[in-house]
GROMACS .gro file of C-alpha atoms in nm:
model
  162
    1UNK     CA    1   3.262  -0.446   0.944
    2UNK     CA    2   2.914  -0.330   1.033
    3UNK     CA    3   2.618  -0.472   0.855
    4UNK     CA    4   2.290  -0.303   0.772
    5UNK     CA    5   1.963  -0.435   0.621
    6UNK     CA    6   1.781  -0.184   0.412
    7UNK     CA    7   1.435  -0.246   0.272
    8UNK     CA    8   1.228  -0.055   0.009
    9UNK     CA    9   0.905  -0.093  -0.172
   10UNK     CA   10   0.804  -0.041  -0.525
   11UNK     CA   11   0.421   0.041  -0.496
   12UNK     CA   12   0.221   0.044  -0.833
   13UNK     CA   13  -0.106   0.210  -0.901
   14UNK     CA   14  -0.210   0.119  -1.254
   15UNK     CA   15   0.064   0.251  -1.452
   16UNK     CA   16   0.223   0.467  -1.194
   17UNK     CA   17   0.479   0.438  -0.911
   18UNK     CA   18   0.491   0.572  -0.559
   19UNK     CA   19   0.780   0.794  -0.489
   20UNK     CA   20   0.887   0.999  -0.182
   21UNK     CA   21   1.082   1.311  -0.171
   22UNK     CA   22   1.379   1.269   0.053
   23UNK     CA   23   1.532   1.594   0.200
   24UNK     CA   24   1.885   1.655   0.153
   25UNK     CA   25   2.150   1.418   0.274
   26UNK     CA   26   2.523   1.403   0.280
   27UNK     CA   27   2.550   1.736   0.093
   28UNK     CA   28   2.306   1.632  -0.177
   29UNK     CA   29   1.989   1.813  -0.306
   30UNK     CA   30   1.639   1.692  -0.231
   31UNK     CA   31   1.554   1.389  -0.444
   32UNK     CA   32   1.269   1.149  -0.513
   33UNK     CA   33   1.291   0.791  -0.473
   34UNK     CA   34   1.099   0.486  -0.349
   35UNK     CA   35   1.011   0.462   0.016
   36UNK     CA   36   1.223   0.255   0.246
   37UNK     CA   37   1.482   0.249   0.519
   38UNK     CA   38   1.683   0.045   0.763
   39UNK     CA   39   1.531  -0.253   0.942
   40UNK     CA   40   1.495  -0.225   1.308
   41UNK     CA   41   1.650  -0.488   1.554
   42UNK     CA   42   1.434  -0.804   1.572
   43UNK     CA   43   1.252  -0.694   1.235
   44UNK     CA   44   1.247  -0.928   0.929
   45UNK     CA   45   1.272  -0.750   0.579
   46UNK     CA   46   0.892  -0.780   0.512
   47UNK     CA   47   0.808  -0.623   0.856
   48UNK     CA   48   1.068  -0.344   0.787
   49UNK     CA   49   0.952  -0.255   0.430
   50UNK     CA   50   0.576  -0.250   0.558
   51UNK     CA   51   0.662  -0.027   0.844
   52UNK     CA   52   0.858   0.203   0.647
   53UNK     CA   53   0.596   0.230   0.387
   54UNK     CA   54   0.325   0.328   0.653
   55UNK     CA   55   0.566   0.578   0.804
   56UNK     CA   56   0.667   0.751   0.478
   57UNK     CA   57   0.354   0.736   0.285
   58UNK     CA   58   0.060   0.646   0.511
   59UNK     CA   59  -0.019   0.347   0.304
   60UNK     CA   60  -0.065   0.004   0.446
   61UNK     CA   61   0.068  -0.270   0.205
   62UNK     CA   62  -0.121  -0.596   0.243
   63UNK     CA   63   0.082  -0.829   0.040
   64UNK     CA   64   0.413  -0.797  -0.120
   65UNK     CA   65   0.399  -0.985  -0.463
   66UNK     CA   66   0.757  -1.022  -0.549
   67UNK     CA   67   1.132  -0.924  -0.475
   68UNK     CA   68   1.230  -0.669  -0.737
   69UNK     CA   69   1.594  -0.694  -0.665
   70UNK     CA   70   1.880  -0.704  -0.410
   71UNK     CA   71   2.190  -0.485  -0.394
   72UNK     CA   72   2.493  -0.501  -0.169
   73UNK     CA   73   2.696  -0.202  -0.094
   74UNK     CA   74   3.035  -0.241   0.067
   75UNK     CA   75   3.186   0.073   0.192
   76UNK     CA   76   3.556   0.013   0.280
   77UNK     CA   77   3.628   0.371   0.401
   78UNK     CA   78   3.359   0.364   0.670
   79UNK     CA   79   3.370  -0.007   0.751
   80UNK     CA   80   3.018  -0.096   0.676
   81UNK     CA   81   2.803  -0.276   0.423
   82UNK     CA   82   2.433  -0.276   0.343
   83UNK     CA   83   2.212  -0.543   0.196
   84UNK     CA   84   1.936  -0.362   0.007
   85UNK     CA   85   1.609  -0.549  -0.059
   86UNK     CA   86   1.351  -0.407  -0.285
   87UNK     CA   87   0.996  -0.553  -0.288
   88UNK     CA   88   0.699  -0.497  -0.514
   89UNK     CA   89   0.314  -0.470  -0.452
   90UNK     CA   90   0.009  -0.312  -0.595
   91UNK     CA   91  -0.206  -0.415  -0.304
   92UNK     CA   92  -0.245  -0.149  -0.034
   93UNK     CA   93  -0.505   0.050   0.160
   94UNK     CA   94  -0.508   0.406   0.312
   95UNK     CA   95  -0.443   0.772   0.190
   96UNK     CA   96  -0.119   0.936   0.131
   97UNK     CA   97   0.032   1.106   0.436
   98UNK     CA   98   0.364   1.154   0.586
   99UNK     CA   99   0.434   1.034   0.940
  100UNK     CA  100   0.803   0.961   0.907
  101UNK     CA  101   0.960   0.988   1.248
  102UNK     CA  102   1.293   1.070   1.099
  103UNK     CA  103   1.165   1.375   0.928
  104UNK     CA  104   1.336   1.270   0.611
  105UNK     CA  105   1.043   1.264   0.381
  106UNK     CA  106   0.887   1.601   0.275
  107UNK     CA  107   0.658   1.497  -0.019
  108UNK     CA  108   0.491   1.184  -0.141
  109UNK     CA  109   0.299   1.117  -0.469
  110UNK     CA  110   0.236   0.856  -0.754
  111UNK     CA  111   0.403   0.933  -1.086
  112UNK     CA  112   0.387   0.771  -1.437
  113UNK     CA  113   0.667   0.528  -1.486
  114UNK     CA  114   0.821   0.757  -1.730
  115UNK     CA  115   0.812   1.059  -1.499
  116UNK     CA  116   0.944   0.842  -1.209
  117UNK     CA  117   1.235   0.738  -1.420
  118UNK     CA  118   1.322   1.096  -1.492
  119UNK     CA  119   1.302   1.191  -1.119
  120UNK     CA  120   1.492   0.893  -1.013
  121UNK     CA  121   1.771   0.983  -1.256
  122UNK     CA  122   1.854   1.277  -1.025
  123UNK     CA  123   1.939   1.043  -0.709
  124UNK     CA  124   2.295   1.118  -0.630
  125UNK     CA  125   2.375   0.775  -0.508
  126UNK     CA  126   2.436   0.502  -0.783
  127UNK     CA  127   2.330   0.227  -0.542
  128UNK     CA  128   1.990   0.358  -0.503
  129UNK     CA  129   1.945   0.509  -0.869
  130UNK     CA  130   2.082   0.254  -1.119
  131UNK     CA  131   1.919  -0.081  -1.018
  132UNK     CA  132   1.574   0.098  -0.973
  133UNK     CA  133   1.592   0.262  -1.324
  134UNK     CA  134   1.696  -0.053  -1.477
  135UNK     CA  135   1.416  -0.246  -1.315
  136UNK     CA  136   1.131   0.021  -1.391
  137UNK     CA  137   1.263   0.037  -1.761
  138UNK     CA  138   1.182  -0.328  -1.806
  139UNK     CA  139   1.526  -0.421  -1.917
  140UNK     CA  140   1.652  -0.758  -1.846
  141UNK     CA  141   1.600  -0.813  -1.485
  142UNK     CA  142   1.933  -0.822  -1.285
  143UNK     CA  143   1.831  -0.966  -0.940
  144UNK     CA  144   2.151  -0.896  -0.757
  145UNK     CA  145   2.376  -0.598  -0.774
  146UNK     CA  146   2.721  -0.549  -0.584
  147UNK     CA  147   2.884  -0.204  -0.542
  148UNK     CA  148   3.209  -0.142  -0.384
  149UNK     CA  149   3.304   0.199  -0.245
  150UNK     CA  150   3.684   0.247  -0.193
  151UNK     CA  151   3.861   0.479   0.055
  152UNK     CA  152   3.834   0.779  -0.164
  153UNK     CA  153   3.453   0.743  -0.179
  154UNK     CA  154   3.440   0.610  -0.542
  155UNK     CA  155   3.139   0.375  -0.589
  156UNK     CA  156   3.181   0.116  -0.847
  157UNK     CA  157   2.936  -0.152  -0.973
  158UNK     CA  158   3.156  -0.475  -0.959
  159UNK     CA  159   2.890  -0.738  -1.030
  160UNK     CA  160   2.533  -0.794  -1.134
  161UNK     CA  161   2.357  -1.133  -1.183
  162UNK     CA  162   2.027  -1.206  -1.376
   0.00000   0.00000   0.00000
């Protein structure tokens, strides 16, 4: 089974959350989500999330305050798993701009938490959508989420730990 480390960042500005508009992927429509991506070889998780934020938003995050949550996605059909680590900060410098080398990001902006949650509800992937909505809604914090995807492509939440 191939393993991937995915990192993402929740960046706050007062009562707003930074989101990026991701172009369509795997047959989905464009969707808004938090910035992030796959860690490069020889890159730790904090280096990865800092690089991804810079590439996708133009912002330099100086200090990650906390880890928001971790999710594990096991895809048995494609024989891979990913560990997704989501960090949070409100300490950044720079101006919003897109320099994404992958060309996946088409817009970037801050949204009120309420508006951000409404946009995030449209993410077609439960692994990306559900823990983030749960976290931003200030519900009981579940720190670790486990999703299994079977051979038919059905994704199921199998465990969450507070």
